[in-house]
Amino acid sequence: MRRVLITGGAGFLGANFTHYWLARHSGDRVVVFDALTYAGNRTSLAAVEANPNFRFVHGDLRNAEAVETVMGEEDIDLVVHFAAETHVDRSIDDPDAFVTTNVVGTHNLLRAARSLWHNRPARDTAPRFHHVSTDEVYGALRPEEPPFTEATAYAPSSPYAASKAAADHLVRAYHRTYGLPTTISNCSNCFGPYQYPEKLIPLVIIHLLGGRPLPLYGDGGQVRDWLHAADHCRGVALAIERGVPGQTYNLGGANERRNLETVRMLCNLVDEAFAGDPALGRRFPDAPAANRKESTSLITFVPDRPGHDRRYAVEAAKARCELGFDPGMDFNAGLRETLDWYLTNEPWWNAILDDDRYRSWIAAQYSR
Ligand code: TYD
């Protein structure tokens, strides 16, 4: 039995991972530590709240004492660190929270893990600190360049990416300097259930259903490599189980798409879903698909994001060879499954649309 701390477990990837882990390690104690910022959502954990092995702690990584208390109280031996400010657009408008949460918060967690595990007698399972990071630390790729590998030099473009790069360096330094048993995974763009609708895929789904414009930055020709959340969870679990302390593993989806193509695929899936189920037209009367129009009619090109990285992609060969990682989900199938999840879980995202924090953010986006 392991005692697991999942930071950011009420966020998109953290919630997916919490469900993934509890479903496969039912005897483990799982503690979610989450500040419930705008992107954290306790209802994403509703299915595990009654599990006696699960505990939710409302806490902020920026509070070193709170971090030390939960680590000590629960005698944690596996940290899976998802908590982060993650949205590039927000980091451009207001970088401060990115430095305090992503850099200082990660350091608080590292320090607490070091102090707890230092000189701790050996147990059945060795302690591990797994840090979840992003491909954005490597900067942008030109069209002809091969995907980033673990040896690519860091060259972050946005304040978000720079804060994650700084956190990665701290994690590595704690391994080198203090021998903390760390692993890092850098993943490509993830999508799937529970994703906050500021990110491209859920934003497009929700706008399609509400008949609102689909804002494509610049010419829509930016390329992202997409990885389904379930594949990401498997990659992180493999890095924990089979990864070597001190190592980094890139978790790529081997699935590069231009944004325009991704948005068109979603439009087609929505048109198909409405054609196959007349009830959808009644539930979402403002959707073009409910009015015999093509969903692509909503595509709207808007001014580009400052410093927008044209392309990123990571090479997952190391994770494939050393961990047995294989991102199995077909992109179209993953998008369809994600669309189904948003169609089935309308109350989950309607509560976000009704939240003043979302309303003010979206209003600011469209007043630029
Ligand atoms: P996003 O989901 O914000 O992730 P990231 O910035 O981490 O890659 O954006 C994915 C891509 O989609 C990125 O190239 C920006 C673009 N994008 C749009 O064109 N319009 C939008 O409204 C959003 C949110 C993103």
Coordinates of C-alpha atoms and ligand atoms in Angstrom, one line a residue:
M1 CA 0.0 0.0 0.0
R2 CA 1.3 3.4 -0.9
R3 CA 0.4 6.8 0.6
V4 CA 0.0 9.1 -2.4
L5 CA -0.3 12.9 -2.5
I6 CA -1.7 14.2 -5.8
T7 CA -1.3 18.0 -6.0
G8 CA -3.8 19.7 -8.3
G9 CA -6.1 16.7 -8.1
A10 CA -9.1 18.8 -8.7
G11 CA -7.7 20.1 -12.0
F12 CA -8.0 18.5 -15.4
L13 CA -5.0 16.1 -15.5
G14 CA -4.9 15.7 -11.7
A15 CA -8.5 14.6 -11.6
N16 CA -8.1 12.2 -14.5
F17 CA -5.0 10.8 -12.7
T18 CA -6.8 10.5 -9.3
H19 CA -9.5 8.4 -10.9
Y20 CA -6.9 6.4 -12.9
W21 CA -4.8 5.6 -9.8
L22 CA -7.7 4.7 -7.4
A23 CA -9.2 2.4 -10.1
R24 CA -5.9 0.5 -10.3
H25 CA -4.6 0.8 -6.7
S26 CA -7.7 0.5 -4.6
G27 CA -5.7 -0.3 -1.4
D28 CA -3.6 2.9 -1.7
R29 CA -4.3 6.0 0.4
V30 CA -4.8 8.9 -2.0
V31 CA -4.7 12.5 -0.7
V32 CA -5.6 15.3 -3.2
F33 CA -4.1 18.7 -2.2
D34 CA -5.7 21.4 -4.3
A35 CA -6.1 25.2 -3.9
L36 CA -9.4 25.2 -5.8
T37 CA -8.4 28.1 -8.0
Y38 CA -10.6 29.0 -10.9
A39 CA -9.5 25.8 -12.7
G40 CA -9.9 23.4 -9.8
N41 CA -13.3 21.7 -9.5
R42 CA -14.2 19.6 -6.6
T43 CA -17.1 18.0 -8.5
S44 CA -14.5 16.4 -10.8
L45 CA -13.7 14.2 -7.8
A46 CA -17.3 13.4 -6.9
A47 CA -17.0 9.7 -7.9
V48 CA -14.2 9.1 -5.3
E49 CA -15.3 11.4 -2.4
A50 CA -17.0 8.5 -0.6
N51 CA -14.0 6.2 -0.9
P52 CA -12.6 5.7 2.6
N53 CA -9.0 5.7 1.2
F54 CA -9.5 9.1 -0.4
R55 CA -9.0 12.5 1.3
F56 CA -9.4 16.0 -0.1
V57 CA -7.3 18.7 1.4
H58 CA -8.0 22.3 0.4
G59 CA -4.6 23.9 0.4
D60 CA -2.2 26.1 -1.5
L61 CA 1.3 25.0 -2.4
R62 CA 2.5 28.6 -1.8
N63 CA 1.9 28.0 1.9
A64 CA 5.0 26.0 2.9
E65 CA 3.6 25.1 6.3
A66 CA 0.4 23.6 4.8
V67 CA 2.5 21.5 2.4
E68 CA 4.7 20.2 5.2
T69 CA 1.7 19.5 7.4
V70 CA -0.1 17.4 4.8
M71 CA 3.0 15.5 3.8
G72 CA 3.8 14.7 7.5
E73 CA 0.3 14.0 8.7
E74 CA -0.3 11.5 5.8
D75 CA 3.3 10.2 5.9
I76 CA 3.3 10.4 2.1
D77 CA 5.6 8.2 0.1
L78 CA 4.6 9.1 -3.5
V79 CA 4.1 12.7 -4.6
V80 CA 2.5 13.2 -8.1
H81 CA 2.8 16.9 -8.7
F82 CA 0.2 18.2 -11.2
A83 CA -0.7 21.5 -9.5
A84 CA 0.2 24.5 -11.7
E85 CA -1.1 27.5 -13.3
T86 CA -1.2 26.3 -16.9
H87 CA -2.9 28.7 -19.3
V88 CA -0.5 30.6 -21.7
D89 CA -2.9 33.4 -22.3
R90 CA -3.3 34.1 -18.6
S91 CA 0.4 34.0 -18.1
I92 CA 0.8 36.7 -20.7
D93 CA -1.7 38.9 -18.9
D94 CA -0.7 38.2 -15.3
P95 CA 2.6 36.2 -14.8
D96 CA 2.9 36.6 -11.1
A97 CA 0.8 33.6 -10.1
F98 CA 2.8 31.5 -12.5
V99 CA 6.0 32.2 -10.6
T100 CA 4.6 31.9 -7.1
T101 CA 2.6 28.6 -7.7
N102 CA 4.7 26.9 -10.3
V103 CA 8.2 27.8 -9.0
V104 CA 7.9 28.7 -5.3
G105 CA 5.0 26.1 -4.9
T106 CA 7.1 23.3 -6.5
H107 CA 10.0 24.3 -4.3
N108 CA 7.9 24.1 -1.1
L109 CA 6.8 20.6 -2.1
L110 CA 10.4 19.5 -2.9
R111 CA 11.6 20.8 0.5
A112 CA 8.8 19.1 2.3
A113 CA 9.5 15.8 0.5
R114 CA 13.2 16.0 1.3
S115 CA 12.6 16.8 4.9
L116 CA 10.1 13.9 5.3
W117 CA 12.2 11.3 3.4
H118 CA 15.6 12.2 4.7
N119 CA 16.9 9.3 6.8
R120 CA 13.5 7.6 6.7
P121 CA 13.9 3.8 7.3
A122 CA 13.4 1.7 4.1
R123 CA 9.9 0.5 3.3
D124 CA 8.5 -2.0 0.8
T125 CA 8.1 0.8 -1.8
A126 CA 10.7 3.4 -2.2
P127 CA 9.6 7.1 -2.0
R128 CA 9.1 8.9 -5.3
F129 CA 8.5 12.5 -6.3
H130 CA 7.0 12.7 -9.8
H131 CA 6.8 16.1 -11.4
V132 CA 4.4 16.6 -14.3
S133 CA 5.7 19.1 -16.9
T134 CA 5.1 20.2 -20.4
D135 CA 6.7 20.2 -23.9
E136 CA 6.5 24.0 -23.8
V137 CA 9.7 24.2 -21.8
Y138 CA 11.6 23.4 -25.0
G139 CA 10.2 26.4 -26.9
A140 CA 9.0 26.3 -30.5
L141 CA 9.8 24.0 -33.4
R142 CA 10.2 25.0 -37.0
P143 CA 8.2 22.9 -39.5
E144 CA 11.1 20.9 -40.7
E145 CA 12.7 20.2 -37.3
P146 CA 12.4 16.8 -35.6
P147 CA 10.3 16.7 -32.3
F148 CA 12.1 17.6 -29.0
T149 CA 13.9 14.9 -27.2
E150 CA 14.9 14.8 -23.5
A151 CA 18.3 16.2 -24.5
T152 CA 16.9 19.3 -26.2
A153 CA 18.0 22.5 -24.5
Y154 CA 15.2 24.4 -22.7
A155 CA 14.1 27.6 -24.5
P156 CA 10.7 28.6 -23.0
S157 CA 8.7 31.3 -24.8
S158 CA 5.8 32.3 -22.5
P159 CA 5.9 33.2 -18.8
Y160 CA 4.0 29.9 -18.2
A161 CA 6.6 27.8 -20.0
A162 CA 9.4 29.7 -18.2
S163 CA 7.9 28.9 -14.9
K164 CA 7.5 25.2 -15.7
A165 CA 11.1 25.2 -16.9
A166 CA 12.3 26.7 -13.6
A167 CA 10.3 24.1 -11.7
D168 CA 11.9 21.3 -13.8
H169 CA 15.3 22.6 -13.0
L170 CA 14.6 22.7 -9.3
V171 CA 13.3 19.1 -9.4
R172 CA 16.5 18.0 -11.1
A173 CA 18.6 20.0 -8.8
Y174 CA 17.0 18.3 -5.8
H175 CA 17.9 14.9 -7.3
R176 CA 21.5 15.9 -8.0
T177 CA 22.1 17.8 -4.8
Y178 CA 20.1 15.9 -2.2
G179 CA 19.5 12.6 -3.9
L180 CA 15.7 13.1 -3.8
P181 CA 14.2 10.3 -5.9
T182 CA 12.5 12.3 -8.6
T183 CA 11.2 11.7 -12.1
I184 CA 9.8 14.2 -14.6
S185 CA 7.4 13.8 -17.5
N186 CA 7.0 16.4 -20.2
C187 CA 3.8 15.9 -22.1
S188 CA 2.4 17.3 -25.3
N189 CA -1.0 19.0 -25.4
C190 CA -3.5 16.9 -23.5
F191 CA -7.3 16.7 -24.0
G192 CA -10.2 14.7 -22.5
P193 CA -12.8 14.8 -19.7
Y194 CA -12.7 17.5 -17.0
Q195 CA -10.7 20.1 -19.0
Y196 CA -11.4 23.7 -18.2
P197 CA -13.0 25.4 -21.2
E198 CA -10.2 28.0 -21.7
K199 CA -8.2 25.4 -23.6
L200 CA -8.7 24.9 -27.3
I201 CA -10.7 21.6 -27.4
P202 CA -13.2 22.1 -24.6
L203 CA -13.6 25.8 -25.6
V204 CA -14.4 24.8 -29.2
I205 CA -16.9 22.1 -28.1
I206 CA -18.8 24.4 -25.8
H207 CA -18.8 27.2 -28.3
L208 CA -20.1 24.9 -31.0
L209 CA -23.0 23.8 -28.8
G210 CA -23.8 27.4 -27.9
G211 CA -23.5 28.7 -31.5
R212 CA -20.7 31.1 -30.5
P213 CA -17.7 31.9 -32.7
L214 CA -14.7 29.6 -32.6
P215 CA -11.7 31.9 -32.2
L216 CA -8.7 30.7 -34.1
Y217 CA -5.5 32.6 -33.3
G218 CA -3.6 34.0 -36.4
D219 CA -4.0 31.8 -39.4
G220 CA -4.9 28.6 -37.4
G221 CA -1.7 27.0 -38.8
Q222 CA 0.0 26.4 -35.5
V223 CA 0.8 22.8 -34.9
R224 CA 0.2 20.9 -31.6
D225 CA 0.8 17.3 -30.8
W226 CA -2.3 15.9 -29.0
L227 CA -2.3 13.3 -26.3
H228 CA -5.5 11.9 -24.7
A229 CA -5.7 12.3 -20.9
A230 CA -6.0 8.5 -20.4
D231 CA -2.8 8.0 -22.4
H232 CA -1.1 10.7 -20.3
C233 CA -2.2 9.0 -17.1
R234 CA -0.7 5.7 -18.3
G235 CA 2.5 7.4 -19.1
V236 CA 2.8 9.1 -15.7
A237 CA 2.0 5.8 -14.0
L238 CA 4.7 4.0 -16.0
A239 CA 7.2 6.7 -15.2
I240 CA 6.4 6.2 -11.5
E241 CA 6.5 2.4 -11.7
R242 CA 9.4 1.8 -14.1
G243 CA 11.2 5.2 -14.4
V244 CA 14.7 5.7 -13.0
P245 CA 15.1 8.4 -10.4
G246 CA 16.8 11.5 -11.9
Q247 CA 15.4 10.8 -15.3
T248 CA 13.0 12.7 -17.5
Y249 CA 10.5 11.1 -20.0
N250 CA 8.8 12.9 -22.8
L251 CA 5.2 11.7 -23.3
G252 CA 4.2 12.6 -26.8
G253 CA 1.1 11.6 -28.7
A254 CA 2.8 11.2 -32.1
N255 CA -0.2 13.1 -33.4
E256 CA 0.6 16.5 -34.8
R257 CA -2.2 18.6 -36.1
R258 CA -2.7 22.2 -37.3
N259 CA -5.2 24.0 -35.0
L260 CA -7.5 24.5 -38.0
E261 CA -7.6 20.8 -38.7
T262 CA -8.4 20.0 -35.0
V263 CA -11.2 22.5 -35.0
R264 CA -12.6 21.2 -38.3
M265 CA -12.5 17.6 -36.9
L266 CA -14.5 18.8 -33.9
C267 CA -17.0 20.6 -36.2
N268 CA -17.5 17.4 -38.2
L269 CA -18.0 15.3 -35.1
V270 CA -20.6 17.7 -33.7
D271 CA -22.4 17.7 -37.1
E272 CA -22.4 13.9 -37.1
A273 CA -23.6 13.7 -33.5
F274 CA -26.6 16.1 -34.2
A275 CA -27.5 14.3 -37.4
G276 CA -27.6 11.0 -35.4
D277 CA -29.5 12.3 -32.4
P278 CA -32.4 14.7 -32.9
A279 CA -32.6 15.3 -29.1
L280 CA -29.3 17.2 -29.4
G281 CA -30.9 19.9 -31.6
R282 CA -33.5 20.4 -28.9
R283 CA -30.9 20.6 -26.1
F284 CA -28.7 23.0 -27.9
P285 CA -31.0 25.1 -30.2
D286 CA -28.3 27.7 -30.9
A287 CA -25.8 25.3 -32.4
P288 CA -25.5 25.6 -36.2
A289 CA -25.9 21.8 -36.3
A290 CA -29.4 22.3 -34.8
N291 CA -30.3 24.7 -37.7
R292 CA -29.1 22.7 -40.7
K293 CA -25.9 24.8 -40.9
E294 CA -22.4 23.5 -40.9
S295 CA -20.5 24.0 -37.6
T296 CA -17.5 25.2 -39.5
S297 CA -19.5 28.4 -40.2
L298 CA -18.5 29.5 -36.7
I299 CA -14.7 29.4 -37.4
T300 CA -13.4 33.0 -36.8
F301 CA -9.8 34.1 -37.2
V302 CA -8.7 36.4 -34.5
P303 CA -5.5 38.3 -33.8
D304 CA -2.6 36.0 -32.8
R305 CA -1.4 35.4 -29.2
P306 CA 1.9 37.4 -28.5
G307 CA 4.9 35.1 -28.8
H308 CA 2.7 32.3 -30.0
D309 CA 4.8 29.1 -30.5
R310 CA 4.2 27.9 -34.0
R311 CA 4.7 24.2 -33.3
Y312 CA 5.6 21.8 -30.5
A313 CA 6.0 18.1 -30.4
V314 CA 8.0 15.7 -28.3
E315 CA 9.6 12.5 -29.3
A316 CA 8.4 9.7 -27.0
A317 CA 11.0 7.1 -28.0
K318 CA 12.7 7.0 -24.6
A319 CA 9.4 6.5 -22.8
R320 CA 8.5 3.8 -25.4
C321 CA 11.7 1.9 -25.1
E322 CA 12.4 2.3 -21.3
L323 CA 8.8 2.4 -19.9
G324 CA 6.8 0.6 -22.6
F325 CA 4.7 3.7 -23.1
D326 CA 2.4 3.7 -26.2
P327 CA -0.1 6.5 -26.8
G328 CA -2.8 4.2 -28.1
M329 CA -5.8 6.5 -28.5
D330 CA -6.8 7.3 -32.1
F331 CA -7.2 11.1 -32.4
N332 CA -10.7 11.1 -34.0
A333 CA -11.9 8.5 -31.5
G334 CA -10.4 10.5 -28.6
L335 CA -12.1 13.7 -29.8
R336 CA -15.4 11.8 -30.2
E337 CA -15.1 10.4 -26.7
T338 CA -14.3 13.8 -25.4
L339 CA -17.3 15.4 -27.2
D340 CA -19.5 12.6 -25.7
W341 CA -18.2 13.4 -22.2
Y342 CA -19.1 17.1 -22.6
L343 CA -22.5 16.2 -23.9
T344 CA -23.1 13.8 -21.0
N345 CA -21.7 16.2 -18.4
E346 CA -23.4 19.5 -19.3
P347 CA -24.0 20.4 -15.6
W348 CA -20.2 20.2 -15.0
W349 CA -19.4 22.8 -17.6
N350 CA -22.5 24.9 -17.2
A351 CA -21.5 25.6 -13.6
I352 CA -18.2 26.9 -15.0
L353 CA -20.0 29.1 -17.6
D354 CA -22.1 30.5 -14.7
D355 CA -19.0 31.3 -12.6
D356 CA -18.1 35.0 -12.5
R357 CA -14.4 34.1 -12.9
Y358 CA -15.1 32.4 -16.2
R359 CA -17.5 35.1 -17.4
S360 CA -15.0 37.9 -16.7
W361 CA -12.2 36.0 -18.4
I362 CA -14.2 35.3 -21.5
A363 CA -15.5 38.9 -21.6
A364 CA -11.9 40.2 -21.5
Q365 CA -10.8 37.8 -24.3
Y366 CA -13.5 39.1 -26.6
S367 CA -12.9 42.8 -25.8
R368 CA -9.4 42.8 -27.1
Ligands
TYD1 P1 -4.2 25.9 -25.7 O1 -5.3 24.8 -25.6 O2 -4.4 27.2 -25.0 O3 -2.8 25.1 -25.3 P2 -1.3 25.6 -25.5 O4 -1.3 27.1 -25.6 O5 -0.7 25.2 -24.2 O6 -0.8 24.9 -26.7 O7 -4.0 26.2 -27.3 C1 -3.8 25.2 -28.2 C2 -3.5 25.9 -29.5 O8 -4.8 26.5 -29.9 C3 -2.5 27.0 -29.5 O9 -1.8 27.1 -30.7 C4 -3.4 28.3 -29.3 C5 -4.6 27.9 -30.1 N1 -5.9 28.5 -29.6 C6 -6.7 29.2 -30.5 O10 -6.4 29.3 -31.7 N2 -7.9 29.7 -30.1 C7 -8.3 29.6 -28.8 O11 -9.3 30.2 -28.4 C8 -7.4 28.9 -27.9 C9 -7.8 28.7 -26.4 C10 -6.2 28.3 -28.3

